[in-house]
mmCIF file of C-alpha atoms and ligand atoms in Angstrom:
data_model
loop_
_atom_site.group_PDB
_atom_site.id
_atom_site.type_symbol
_atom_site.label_atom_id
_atom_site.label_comp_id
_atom_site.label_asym_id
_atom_site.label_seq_id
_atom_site.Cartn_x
_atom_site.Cartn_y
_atom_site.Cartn_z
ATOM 1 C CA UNK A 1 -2.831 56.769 -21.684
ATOM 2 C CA UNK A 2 -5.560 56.164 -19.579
ATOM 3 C CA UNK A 3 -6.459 59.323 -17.347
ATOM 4 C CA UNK A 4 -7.180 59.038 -13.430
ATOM 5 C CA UNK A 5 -11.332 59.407 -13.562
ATOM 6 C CA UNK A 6 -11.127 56.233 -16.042
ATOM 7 C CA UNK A 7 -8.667 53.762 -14.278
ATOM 8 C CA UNK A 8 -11.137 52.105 -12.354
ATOM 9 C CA UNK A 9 -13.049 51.003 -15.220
ATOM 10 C CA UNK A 10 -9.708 50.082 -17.062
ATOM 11 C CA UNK A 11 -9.129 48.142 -13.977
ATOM 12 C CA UNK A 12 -12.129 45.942 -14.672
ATOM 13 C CA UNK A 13 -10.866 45.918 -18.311
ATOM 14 C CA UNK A 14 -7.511 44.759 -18.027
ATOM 15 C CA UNK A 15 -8.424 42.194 -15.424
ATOM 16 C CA UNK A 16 -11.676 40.906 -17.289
ATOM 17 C CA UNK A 17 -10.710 37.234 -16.602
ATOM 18 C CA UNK A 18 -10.411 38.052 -12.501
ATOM 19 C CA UNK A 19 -13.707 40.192 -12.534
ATOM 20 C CA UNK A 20 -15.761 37.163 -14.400
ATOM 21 C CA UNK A 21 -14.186 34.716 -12.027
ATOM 22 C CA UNK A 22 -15.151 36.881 -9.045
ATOM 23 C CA UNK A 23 -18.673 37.216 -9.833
ATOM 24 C CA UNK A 24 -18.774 33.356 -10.456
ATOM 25 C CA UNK A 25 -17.657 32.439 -6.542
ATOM 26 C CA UNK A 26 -19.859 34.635 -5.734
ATOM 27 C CA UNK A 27 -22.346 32.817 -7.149
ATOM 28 C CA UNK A 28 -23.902 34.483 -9.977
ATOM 29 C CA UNK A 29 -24.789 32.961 -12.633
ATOM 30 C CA UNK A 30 -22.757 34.119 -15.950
ATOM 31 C CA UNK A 31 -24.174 34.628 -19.375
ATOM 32 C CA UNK A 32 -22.224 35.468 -22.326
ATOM 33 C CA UNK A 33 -23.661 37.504 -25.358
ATOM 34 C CA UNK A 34 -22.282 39.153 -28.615
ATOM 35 C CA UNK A 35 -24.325 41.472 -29.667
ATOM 36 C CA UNK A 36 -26.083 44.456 -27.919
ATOM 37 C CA UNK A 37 -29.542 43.749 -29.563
ATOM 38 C CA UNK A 38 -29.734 40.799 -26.614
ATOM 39 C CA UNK A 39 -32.255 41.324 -24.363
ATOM 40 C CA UNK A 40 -30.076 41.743 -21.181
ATOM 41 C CA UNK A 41 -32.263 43.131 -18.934
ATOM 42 C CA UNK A 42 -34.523 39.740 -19.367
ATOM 43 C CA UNK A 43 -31.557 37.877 -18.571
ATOM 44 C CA UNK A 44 -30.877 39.847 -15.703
ATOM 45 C CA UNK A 45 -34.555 39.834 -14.408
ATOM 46 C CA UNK A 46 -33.987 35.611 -14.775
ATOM 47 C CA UNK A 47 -31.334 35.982 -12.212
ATOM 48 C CA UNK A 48 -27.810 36.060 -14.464
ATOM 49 C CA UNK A 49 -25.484 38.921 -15.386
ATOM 50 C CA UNK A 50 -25.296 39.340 -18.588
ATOM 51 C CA UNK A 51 -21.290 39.481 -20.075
ATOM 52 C CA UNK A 52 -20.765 40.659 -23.495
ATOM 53 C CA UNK A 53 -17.952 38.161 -24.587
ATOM 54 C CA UNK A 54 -15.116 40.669 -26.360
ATOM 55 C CA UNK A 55 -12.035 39.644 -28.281
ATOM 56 C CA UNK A 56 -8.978 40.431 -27.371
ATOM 57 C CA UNK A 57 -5.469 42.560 -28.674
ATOM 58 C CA UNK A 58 -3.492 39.444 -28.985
ATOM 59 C CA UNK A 59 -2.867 36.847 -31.914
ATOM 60 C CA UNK A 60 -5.030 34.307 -32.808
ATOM 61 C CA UNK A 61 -3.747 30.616 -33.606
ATOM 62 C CA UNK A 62 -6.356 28.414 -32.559
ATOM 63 C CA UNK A 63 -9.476 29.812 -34.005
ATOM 64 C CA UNK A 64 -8.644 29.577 -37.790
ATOM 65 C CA UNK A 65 -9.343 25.914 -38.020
ATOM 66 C CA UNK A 66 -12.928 26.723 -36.748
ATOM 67 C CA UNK A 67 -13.700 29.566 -38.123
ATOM 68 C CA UNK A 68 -14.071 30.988 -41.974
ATOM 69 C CA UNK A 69 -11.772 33.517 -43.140
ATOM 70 C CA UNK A 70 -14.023 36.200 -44.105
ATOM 71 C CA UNK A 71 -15.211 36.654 -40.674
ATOM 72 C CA UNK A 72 -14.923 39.873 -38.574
ATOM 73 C CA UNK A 73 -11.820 39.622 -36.354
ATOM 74 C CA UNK A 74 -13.827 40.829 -33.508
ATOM 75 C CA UNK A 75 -15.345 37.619 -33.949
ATOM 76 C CA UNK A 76 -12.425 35.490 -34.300
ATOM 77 C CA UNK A 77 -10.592 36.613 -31.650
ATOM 78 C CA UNK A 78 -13.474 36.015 -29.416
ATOM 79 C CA UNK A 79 -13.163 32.755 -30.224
ATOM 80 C CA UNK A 80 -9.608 33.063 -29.334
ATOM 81 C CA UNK A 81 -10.548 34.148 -26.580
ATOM 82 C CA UNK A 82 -12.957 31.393 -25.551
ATOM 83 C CA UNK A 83 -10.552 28.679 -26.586
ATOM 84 C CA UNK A 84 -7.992 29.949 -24.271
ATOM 85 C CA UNK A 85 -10.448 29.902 -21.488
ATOM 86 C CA UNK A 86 -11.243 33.005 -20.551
ATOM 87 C CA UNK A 87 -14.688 32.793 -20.851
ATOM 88 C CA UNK A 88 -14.891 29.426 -18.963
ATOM 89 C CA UNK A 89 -16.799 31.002 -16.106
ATOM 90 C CA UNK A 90 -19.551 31.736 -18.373
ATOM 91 C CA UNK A 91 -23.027 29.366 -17.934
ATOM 92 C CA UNK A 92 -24.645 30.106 -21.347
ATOM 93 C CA UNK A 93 -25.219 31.741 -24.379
ATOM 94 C CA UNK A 94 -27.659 34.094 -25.610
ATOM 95 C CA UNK A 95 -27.732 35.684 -28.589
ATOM 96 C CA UNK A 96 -29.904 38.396 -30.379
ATOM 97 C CA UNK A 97 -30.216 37.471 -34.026
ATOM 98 C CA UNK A 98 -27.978 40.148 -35.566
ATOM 99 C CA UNK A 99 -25.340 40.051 -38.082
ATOM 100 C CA UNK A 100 -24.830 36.175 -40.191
ATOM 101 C CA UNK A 101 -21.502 36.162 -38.394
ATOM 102 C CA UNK A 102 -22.175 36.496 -35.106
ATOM 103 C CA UNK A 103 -24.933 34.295 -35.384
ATOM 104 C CA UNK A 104 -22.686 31.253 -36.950
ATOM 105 C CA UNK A 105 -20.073 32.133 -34.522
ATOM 106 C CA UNK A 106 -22.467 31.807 -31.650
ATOM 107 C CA UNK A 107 -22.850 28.041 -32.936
ATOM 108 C CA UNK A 108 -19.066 27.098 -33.099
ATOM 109 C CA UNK A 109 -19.416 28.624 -29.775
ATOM 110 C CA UNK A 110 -21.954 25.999 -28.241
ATOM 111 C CA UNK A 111 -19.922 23.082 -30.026
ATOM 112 C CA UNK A 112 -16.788 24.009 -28.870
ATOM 113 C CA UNK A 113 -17.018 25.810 -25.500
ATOM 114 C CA UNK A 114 -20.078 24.873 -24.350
ATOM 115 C CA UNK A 115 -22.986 26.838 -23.574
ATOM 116 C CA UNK A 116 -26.345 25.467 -21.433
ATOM 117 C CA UNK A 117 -28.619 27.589 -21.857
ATOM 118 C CA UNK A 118 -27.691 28.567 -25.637
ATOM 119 C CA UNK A 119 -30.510 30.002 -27.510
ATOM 120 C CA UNK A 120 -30.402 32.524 -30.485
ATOM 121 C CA UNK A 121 -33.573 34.825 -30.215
ATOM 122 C CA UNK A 122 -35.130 36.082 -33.761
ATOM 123 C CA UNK A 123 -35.542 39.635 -33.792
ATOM 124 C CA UNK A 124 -37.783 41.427 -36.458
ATOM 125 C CA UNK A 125 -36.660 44.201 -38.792
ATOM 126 C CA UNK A 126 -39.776 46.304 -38.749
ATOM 127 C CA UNK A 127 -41.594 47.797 -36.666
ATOM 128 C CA UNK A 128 -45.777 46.935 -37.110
ATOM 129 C CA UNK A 129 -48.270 45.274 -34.420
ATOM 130 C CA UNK A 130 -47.238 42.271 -35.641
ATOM 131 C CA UNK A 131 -43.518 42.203 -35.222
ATOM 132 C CA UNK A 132 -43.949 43.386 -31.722
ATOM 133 C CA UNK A 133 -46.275 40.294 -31.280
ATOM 134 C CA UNK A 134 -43.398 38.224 -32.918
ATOM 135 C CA UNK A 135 -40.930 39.896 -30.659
ATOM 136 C CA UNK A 136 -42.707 39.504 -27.458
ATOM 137 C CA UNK A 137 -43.453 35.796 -27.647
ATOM 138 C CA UNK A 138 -39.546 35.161 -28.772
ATOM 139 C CA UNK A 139 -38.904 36.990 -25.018
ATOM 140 C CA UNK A 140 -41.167 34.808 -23.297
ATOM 141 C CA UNK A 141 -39.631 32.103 -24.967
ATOM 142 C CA UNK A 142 -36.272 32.867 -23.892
ATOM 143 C CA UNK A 143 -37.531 33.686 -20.308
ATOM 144 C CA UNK A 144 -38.773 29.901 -20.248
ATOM 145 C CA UNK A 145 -35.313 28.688 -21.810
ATOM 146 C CA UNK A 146 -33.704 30.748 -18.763
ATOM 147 C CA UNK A 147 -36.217 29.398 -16.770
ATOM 148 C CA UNK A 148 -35.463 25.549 -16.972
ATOM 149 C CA UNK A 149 -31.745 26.475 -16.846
ATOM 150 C CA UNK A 150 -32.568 27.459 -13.334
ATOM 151 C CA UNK A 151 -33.585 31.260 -13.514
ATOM 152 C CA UNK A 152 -36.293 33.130 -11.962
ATOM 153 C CA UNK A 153 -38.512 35.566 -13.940
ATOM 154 C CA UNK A 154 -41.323 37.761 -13.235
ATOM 155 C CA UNK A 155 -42.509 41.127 -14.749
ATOM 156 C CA UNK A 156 -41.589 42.871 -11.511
ATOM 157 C CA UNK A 157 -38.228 41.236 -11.668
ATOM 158 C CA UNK A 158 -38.534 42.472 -15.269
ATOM 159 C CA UNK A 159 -39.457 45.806 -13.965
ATOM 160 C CA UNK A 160 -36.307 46.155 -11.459
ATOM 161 C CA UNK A 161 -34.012 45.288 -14.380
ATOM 162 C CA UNK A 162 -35.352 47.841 -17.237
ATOM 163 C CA UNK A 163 -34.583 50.178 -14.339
ATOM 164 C CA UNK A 164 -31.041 49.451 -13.469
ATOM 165 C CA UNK A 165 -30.217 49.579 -17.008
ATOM 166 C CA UNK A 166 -32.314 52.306 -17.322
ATOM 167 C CA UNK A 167 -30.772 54.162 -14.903
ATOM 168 C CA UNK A 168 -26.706 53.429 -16.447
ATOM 169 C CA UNK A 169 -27.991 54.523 -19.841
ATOM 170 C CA UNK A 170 -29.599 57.687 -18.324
ATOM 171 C CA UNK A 171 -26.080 58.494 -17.018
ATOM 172 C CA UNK A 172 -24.319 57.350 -19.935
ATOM 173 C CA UNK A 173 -26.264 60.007 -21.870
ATOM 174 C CA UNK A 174 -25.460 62.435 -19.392
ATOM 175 C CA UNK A 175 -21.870 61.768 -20.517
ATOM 176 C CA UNK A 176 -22.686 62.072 -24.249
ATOM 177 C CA UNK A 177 -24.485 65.393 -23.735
ATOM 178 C CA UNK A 178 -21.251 66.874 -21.928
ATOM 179 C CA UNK A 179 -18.965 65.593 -24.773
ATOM 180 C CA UNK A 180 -21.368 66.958 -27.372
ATOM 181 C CA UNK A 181 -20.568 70.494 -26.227
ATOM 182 C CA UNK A 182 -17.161 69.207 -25.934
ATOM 183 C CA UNK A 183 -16.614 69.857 -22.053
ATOM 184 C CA UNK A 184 -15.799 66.456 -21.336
ATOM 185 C CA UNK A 185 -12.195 65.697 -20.099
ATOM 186 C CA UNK A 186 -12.289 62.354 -21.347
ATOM 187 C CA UNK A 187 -10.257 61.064 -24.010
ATOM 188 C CA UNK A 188 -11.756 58.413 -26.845
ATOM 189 C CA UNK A 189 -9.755 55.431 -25.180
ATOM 190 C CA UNK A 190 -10.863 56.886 -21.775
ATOM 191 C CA UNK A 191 -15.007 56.699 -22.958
ATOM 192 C CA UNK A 192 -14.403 53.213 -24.506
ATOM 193 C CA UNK A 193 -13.053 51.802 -21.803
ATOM 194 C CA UNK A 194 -15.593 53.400 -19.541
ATOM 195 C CA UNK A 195 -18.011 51.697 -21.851
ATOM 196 C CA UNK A 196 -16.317 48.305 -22.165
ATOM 197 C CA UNK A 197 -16.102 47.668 -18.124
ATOM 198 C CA UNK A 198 -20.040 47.844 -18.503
ATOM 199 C CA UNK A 199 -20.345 44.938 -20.483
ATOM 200 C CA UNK A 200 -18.596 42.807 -18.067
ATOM 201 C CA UNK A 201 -19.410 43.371 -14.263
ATOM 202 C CA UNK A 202 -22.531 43.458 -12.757
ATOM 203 C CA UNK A 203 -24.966 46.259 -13.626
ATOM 204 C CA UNK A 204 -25.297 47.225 -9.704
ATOM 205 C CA UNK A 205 -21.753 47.740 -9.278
ATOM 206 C CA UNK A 206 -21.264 50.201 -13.140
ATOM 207 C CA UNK A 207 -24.071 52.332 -11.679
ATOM 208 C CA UNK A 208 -22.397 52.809 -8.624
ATOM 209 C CA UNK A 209 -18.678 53.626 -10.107
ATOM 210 C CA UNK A 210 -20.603 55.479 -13.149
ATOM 211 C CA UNK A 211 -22.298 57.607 -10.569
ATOM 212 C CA UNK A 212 -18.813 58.217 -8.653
ATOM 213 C CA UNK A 213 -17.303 59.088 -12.123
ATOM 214 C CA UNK A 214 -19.709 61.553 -12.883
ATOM 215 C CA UNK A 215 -19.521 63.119 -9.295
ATOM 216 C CA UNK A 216 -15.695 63.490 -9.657
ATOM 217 C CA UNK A 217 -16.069 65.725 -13.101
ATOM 218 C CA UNK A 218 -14.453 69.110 -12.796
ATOM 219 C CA UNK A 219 -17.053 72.069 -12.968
ATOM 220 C CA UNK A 220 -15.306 72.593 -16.479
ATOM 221 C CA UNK A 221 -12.857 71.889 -19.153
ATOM 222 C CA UNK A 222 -10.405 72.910 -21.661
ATOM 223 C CA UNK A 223 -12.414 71.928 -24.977
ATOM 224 C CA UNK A 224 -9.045 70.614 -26.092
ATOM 225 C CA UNK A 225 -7.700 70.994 -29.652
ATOM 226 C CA UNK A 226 -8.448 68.635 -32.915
ATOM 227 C CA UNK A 227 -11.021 68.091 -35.328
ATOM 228 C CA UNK A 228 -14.295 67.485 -33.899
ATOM 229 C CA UNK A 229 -15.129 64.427 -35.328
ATOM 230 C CA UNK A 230 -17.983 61.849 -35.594
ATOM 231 C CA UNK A 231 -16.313 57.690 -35.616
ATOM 232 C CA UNK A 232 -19.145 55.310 -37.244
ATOM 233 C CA UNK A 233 -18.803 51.649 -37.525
ATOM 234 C CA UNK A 234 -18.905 48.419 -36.091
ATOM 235 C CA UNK A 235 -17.990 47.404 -32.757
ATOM 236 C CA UNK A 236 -14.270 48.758 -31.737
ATOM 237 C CA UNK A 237 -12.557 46.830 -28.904
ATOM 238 C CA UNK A 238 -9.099 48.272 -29.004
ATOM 239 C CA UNK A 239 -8.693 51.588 -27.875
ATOM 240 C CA UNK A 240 -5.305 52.285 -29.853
ATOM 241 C CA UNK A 241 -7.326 53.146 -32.899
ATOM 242 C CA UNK A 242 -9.303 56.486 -30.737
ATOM 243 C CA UNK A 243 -6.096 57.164 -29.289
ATOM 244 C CA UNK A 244 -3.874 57.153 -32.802
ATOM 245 C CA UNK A 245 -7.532 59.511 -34.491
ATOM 246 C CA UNK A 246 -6.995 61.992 -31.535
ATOM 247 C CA UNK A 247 -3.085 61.474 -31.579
ATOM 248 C CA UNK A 248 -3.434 62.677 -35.346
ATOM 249 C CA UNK A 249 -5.516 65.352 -35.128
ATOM 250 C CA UNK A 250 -9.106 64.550 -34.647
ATOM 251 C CA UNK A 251 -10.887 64.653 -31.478
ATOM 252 C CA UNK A 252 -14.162 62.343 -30.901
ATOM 253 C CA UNK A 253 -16.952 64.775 -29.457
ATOM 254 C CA UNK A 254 -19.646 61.638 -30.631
ATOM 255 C CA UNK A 255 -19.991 58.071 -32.040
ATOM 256 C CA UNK A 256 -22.031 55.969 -33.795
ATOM 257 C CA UNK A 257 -20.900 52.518 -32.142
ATOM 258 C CA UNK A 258 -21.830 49.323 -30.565
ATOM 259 C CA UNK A 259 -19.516 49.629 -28.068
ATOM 260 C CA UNK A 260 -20.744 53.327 -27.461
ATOM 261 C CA UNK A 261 -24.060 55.281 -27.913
ATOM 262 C CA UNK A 262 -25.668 52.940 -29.952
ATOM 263 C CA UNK A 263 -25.708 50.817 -26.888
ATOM 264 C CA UNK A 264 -27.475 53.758 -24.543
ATOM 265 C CA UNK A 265 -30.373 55.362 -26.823
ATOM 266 C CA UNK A 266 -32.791 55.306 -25.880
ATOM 267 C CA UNK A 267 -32.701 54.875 -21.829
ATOM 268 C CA UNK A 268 -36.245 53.854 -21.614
ATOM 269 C CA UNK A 269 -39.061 52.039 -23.906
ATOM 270 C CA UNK A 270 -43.088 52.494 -22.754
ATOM 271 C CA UNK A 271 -45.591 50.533 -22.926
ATOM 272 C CA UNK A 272 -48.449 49.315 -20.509
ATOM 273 C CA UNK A 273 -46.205 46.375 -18.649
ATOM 274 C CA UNK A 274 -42.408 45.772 -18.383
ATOM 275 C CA UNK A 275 -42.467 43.490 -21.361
ATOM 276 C CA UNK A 276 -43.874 46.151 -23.832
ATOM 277 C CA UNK A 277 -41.181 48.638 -22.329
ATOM 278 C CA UNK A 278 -38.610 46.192 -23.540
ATOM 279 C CA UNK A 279 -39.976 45.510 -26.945
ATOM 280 C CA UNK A 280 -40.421 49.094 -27.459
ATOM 281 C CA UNK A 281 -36.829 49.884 -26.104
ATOM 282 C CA UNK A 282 -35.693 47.478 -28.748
ATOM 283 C CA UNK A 283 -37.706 48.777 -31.870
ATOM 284 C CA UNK A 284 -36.643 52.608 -30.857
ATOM 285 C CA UNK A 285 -33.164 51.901 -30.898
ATOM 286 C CA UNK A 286 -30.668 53.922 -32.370
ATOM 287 C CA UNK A 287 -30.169 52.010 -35.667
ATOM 288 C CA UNK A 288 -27.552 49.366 -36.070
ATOM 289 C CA UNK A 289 -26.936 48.424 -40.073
ATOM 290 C CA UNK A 290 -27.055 44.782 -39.372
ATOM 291 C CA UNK A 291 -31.105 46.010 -37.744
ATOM 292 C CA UNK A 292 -31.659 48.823 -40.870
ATOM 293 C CA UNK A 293 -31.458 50.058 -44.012
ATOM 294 C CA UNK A 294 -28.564 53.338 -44.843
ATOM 295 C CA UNK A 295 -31.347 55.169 -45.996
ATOM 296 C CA UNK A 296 -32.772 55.107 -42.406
ATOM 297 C CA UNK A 297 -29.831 55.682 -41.060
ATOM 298 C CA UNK A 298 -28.244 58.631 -42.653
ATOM 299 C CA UNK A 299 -30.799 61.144 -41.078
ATOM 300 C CA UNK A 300 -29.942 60.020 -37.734
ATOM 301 C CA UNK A 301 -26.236 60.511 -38.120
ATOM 302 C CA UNK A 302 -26.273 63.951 -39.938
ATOM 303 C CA UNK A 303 -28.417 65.132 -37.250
ATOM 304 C CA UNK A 304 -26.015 63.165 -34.381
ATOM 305 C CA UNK A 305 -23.081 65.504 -36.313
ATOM 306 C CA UNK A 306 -25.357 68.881 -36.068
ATOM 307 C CA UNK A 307 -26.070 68.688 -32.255
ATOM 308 C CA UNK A 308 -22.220 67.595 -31.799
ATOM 309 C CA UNK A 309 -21.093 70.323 -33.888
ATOM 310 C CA UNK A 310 -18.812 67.413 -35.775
ATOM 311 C CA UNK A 311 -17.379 68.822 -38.448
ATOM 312 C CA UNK A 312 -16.200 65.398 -40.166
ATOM 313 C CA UNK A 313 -16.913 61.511 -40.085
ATOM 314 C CA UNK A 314 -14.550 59.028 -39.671
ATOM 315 C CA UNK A 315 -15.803 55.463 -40.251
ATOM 316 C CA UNK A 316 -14.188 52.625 -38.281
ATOM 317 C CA UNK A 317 -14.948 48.934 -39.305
ATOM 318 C CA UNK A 318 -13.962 45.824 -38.595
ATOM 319 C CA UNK A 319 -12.977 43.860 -41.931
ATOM 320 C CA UNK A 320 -15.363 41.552 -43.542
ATOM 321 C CA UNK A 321 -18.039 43.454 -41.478
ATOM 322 C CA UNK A 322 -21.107 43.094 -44.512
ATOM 323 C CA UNK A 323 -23.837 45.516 -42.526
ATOM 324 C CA UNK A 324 -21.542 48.048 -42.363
ATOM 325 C CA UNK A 325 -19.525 47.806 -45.057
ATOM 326 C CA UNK A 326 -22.724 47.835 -47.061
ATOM 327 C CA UNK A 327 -24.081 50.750 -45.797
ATOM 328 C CA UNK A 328 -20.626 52.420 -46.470
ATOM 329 C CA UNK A 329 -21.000 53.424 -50.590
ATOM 330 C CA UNK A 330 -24.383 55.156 -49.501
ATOM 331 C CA UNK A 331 -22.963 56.824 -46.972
ATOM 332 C CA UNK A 332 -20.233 58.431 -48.171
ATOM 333 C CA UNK A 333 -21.296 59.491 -51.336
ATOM 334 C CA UNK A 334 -24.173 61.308 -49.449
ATOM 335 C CA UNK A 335 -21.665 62.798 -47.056
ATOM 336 C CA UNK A 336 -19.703 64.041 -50.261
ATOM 337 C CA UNK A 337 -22.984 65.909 -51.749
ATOM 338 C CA UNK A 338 -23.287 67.752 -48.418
ATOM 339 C CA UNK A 339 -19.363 68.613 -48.256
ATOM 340 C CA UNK A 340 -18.647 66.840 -45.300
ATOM 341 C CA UNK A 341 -15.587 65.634 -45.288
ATOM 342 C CA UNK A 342 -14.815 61.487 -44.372
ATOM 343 C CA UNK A 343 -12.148 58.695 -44.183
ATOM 344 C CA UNK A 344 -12.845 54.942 -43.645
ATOM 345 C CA UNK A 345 -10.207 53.234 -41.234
ATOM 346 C CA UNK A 346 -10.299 49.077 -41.481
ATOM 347 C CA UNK A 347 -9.388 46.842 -38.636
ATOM 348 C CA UNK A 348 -7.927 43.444 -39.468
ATOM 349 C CA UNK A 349 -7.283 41.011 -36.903
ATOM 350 C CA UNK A 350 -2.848 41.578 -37.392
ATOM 351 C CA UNK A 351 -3.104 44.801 -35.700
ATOM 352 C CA UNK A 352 -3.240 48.400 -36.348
ATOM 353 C CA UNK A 353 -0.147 50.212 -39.119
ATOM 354 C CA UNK A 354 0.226 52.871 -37.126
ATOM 355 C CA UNK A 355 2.664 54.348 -38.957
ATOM 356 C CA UNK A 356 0.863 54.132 -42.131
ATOM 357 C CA UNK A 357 -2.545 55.296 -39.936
ATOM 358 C CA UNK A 358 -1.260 58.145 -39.034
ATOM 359 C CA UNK A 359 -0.147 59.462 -41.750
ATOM 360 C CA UNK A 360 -3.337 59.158 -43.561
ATOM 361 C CA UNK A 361 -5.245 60.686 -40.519
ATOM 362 C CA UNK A 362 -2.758 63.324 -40.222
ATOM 363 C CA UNK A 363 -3.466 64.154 -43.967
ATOM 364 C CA UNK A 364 -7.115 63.984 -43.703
ATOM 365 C CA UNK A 365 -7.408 66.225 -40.640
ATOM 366 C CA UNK A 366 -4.649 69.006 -42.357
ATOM 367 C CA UNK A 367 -6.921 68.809 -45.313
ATOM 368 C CA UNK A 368 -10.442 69.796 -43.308
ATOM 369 C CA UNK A 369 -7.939 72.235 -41.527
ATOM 370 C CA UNK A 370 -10.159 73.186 -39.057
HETATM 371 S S1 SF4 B 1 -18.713 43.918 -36.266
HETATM 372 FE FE1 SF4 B 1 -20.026 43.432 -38.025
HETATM 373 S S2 SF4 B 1 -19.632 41.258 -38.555
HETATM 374 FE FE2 SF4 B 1 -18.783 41.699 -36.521
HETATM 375 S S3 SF4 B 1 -20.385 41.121 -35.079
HETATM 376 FE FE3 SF4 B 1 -20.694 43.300 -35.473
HETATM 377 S S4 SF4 B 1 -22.115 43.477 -37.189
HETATM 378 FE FE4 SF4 B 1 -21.348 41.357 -37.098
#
């Protein structure tokens, strides 16, 4: 159930087809992403709005005959998705080079649906002198690729756009910080969805309502019962699973998502010109396994569950998801050797047991009884 201070976002949510549609007679110019590693404030600075393309809660039919089976169902239901023709409004294509899948997908993509501009921008995995060189001169490529297609960049249009972003994932960490010291009366499906209207209006208009959301929270809150928990993993897109964790016991006071902080941290890169801020933006970024190694990231999540006061993990991944179901083994046996306690949920593209789900989440959260 979707409270009152989030229904405007779900509105955007639920209507996603009317909101990309709007923005097209309006005349902006769409492009469609899948991955948050994609430079969208250079697309915005060219003069498009960036649209993350998501997937969708129904069943998918059309996409298995162009799409292997050991793909992410994120993935295949975006290609649902784009078959059906939601995402017909959409110019282009633009992807960051992330995960194998989302890469190959992006292909079927441009075959199938079309896409003009389409580019896939390399991304390095270190970060030295040199892969910022690397890095910057795949940017100005892309800004040239934009270019042709009609866009308009500049480092001070550059400079605009790192701010307006800026600015949302300034607030956006506002609203982690609250729900770190759990005194945010937001549920999981509430925060997702907040999150989820973002990648699919225009970056003007979520600073504005994210700004009237944050105006409209009470002076304080209940901190609410349930396990304070920690969800890792790979992109979510259906809120049912955050609403059957806190259903069961478990409350989310942080994540480790694409669709969530991983998307916000940090607000800002520096550097001496708007480029460099973007580059350095990029390598800072709170690490994604398809981007890093478990090793690197383990630190970074046992100190996320310290200054959340988390008490337990719960992992949440999309099947056939390699970076993080790679990173998984590592994980959790170093979670066991410190004592804190974890369960791995899987999503498959036939829907959530929620029966079944609940009972194991019930267990696990009885167990910790906390
Ligand atoms: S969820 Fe995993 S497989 Fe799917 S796009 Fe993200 S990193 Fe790639």
């Amino acid at each position: 159930m979707i409270s009152d201070l989030a229904r405007p976002f779900d509105e955007i949510v639920r209507n996603m087809d009317q909101e990309l549609q709007t923005l097209a007679s309006e005349g902006k110019r769409l492009i469609g992403y899948f991955c948050t590693y994609t430079p969208v404030e250079l697309i915005h600075a060219s003069g498009f709005i960036p649209v993350r393309i998501l997937g969708d809660a129904g069943t998918v039919e059309k996409a298995y005959t162009l799409t292997p089976d050991f793909i992410c169902p994120y993935l295949r239901k975006a290609v649902e998705k784009g078959l059906n023709g939601s995402y017909k409004c959409l110019d282009g294509l633009v992807q960051g080079y992330t995960c194998d899948a989302a890469c190959g997908v992006a292909n079927i993509w441009e075959a199938n649906m079309g896409a003009d501009p389409f580019h896939i921008l390399p991304l390095p995995y270190v970060d030295q002198d040199e892969s910022r060189s690397f890095l910057r001169s795949g940017l100005e490529d892309l800004a040239e690729i934009l270019k042709r297609a009609g866009g308009d960049f500049s480092q001070e249009r550059l400079a605009d756009s790192l701010d307006i972003y800026g600015r949302i994932r300034t607030l956006m960490s506002e609203l982690y910080e609250i729900r770190y010291e759990h005194r945010l009366p937001l549920s999981a499906e509430d925060f997702l969805t907040i999150v989820q209207a973002g990648f699919i209006t225009a970056p003007e208009r979520y600073l504005s309502m994210l700004h009237d959301l944050i105006d409209a929270l009470p002076e304080t809150c209940d901190p609410g019962e349930g396990v304070p928990i920690l969800v890792s993993g790979s992109l979510i897109e259906e809120t049912k699973v955050l609403r059957i964790i806190e259903e069961s016991g478990g409350r989310v006071v942080a994540d480790d998502l694409c669709t969530g902080m991983r998307n916000f941290v940090p607000a800002y890169g520096h550097g001496s010109d708007p480029m460099d801020q973007l580059i350095d933006r990029f390598m800072n970024r709170f690490p994604c396994p398809s981007r890093s190694s478990a090793e690197y990231r383990l630190p970074r999540l046992l100190d996320l569950m310290k200054h959340s006061k988390a008490c337990a993990m719960v992992f949440v991944f999309q099947k056939y998801c390699t970076p993080h179901l790679s990173d998984y083994p590592f994980l959790n046996d170093a979670l066991k050797d410190k004592g804190i306690p974890s369960i791995m949920v899987e999503l498959d593209e036939t829907g959530i047991m929620e029966g079944q789900l609940k009972t194991r989440l019930e267990s696990f959260f009885e167990m910790i009884g906390w």
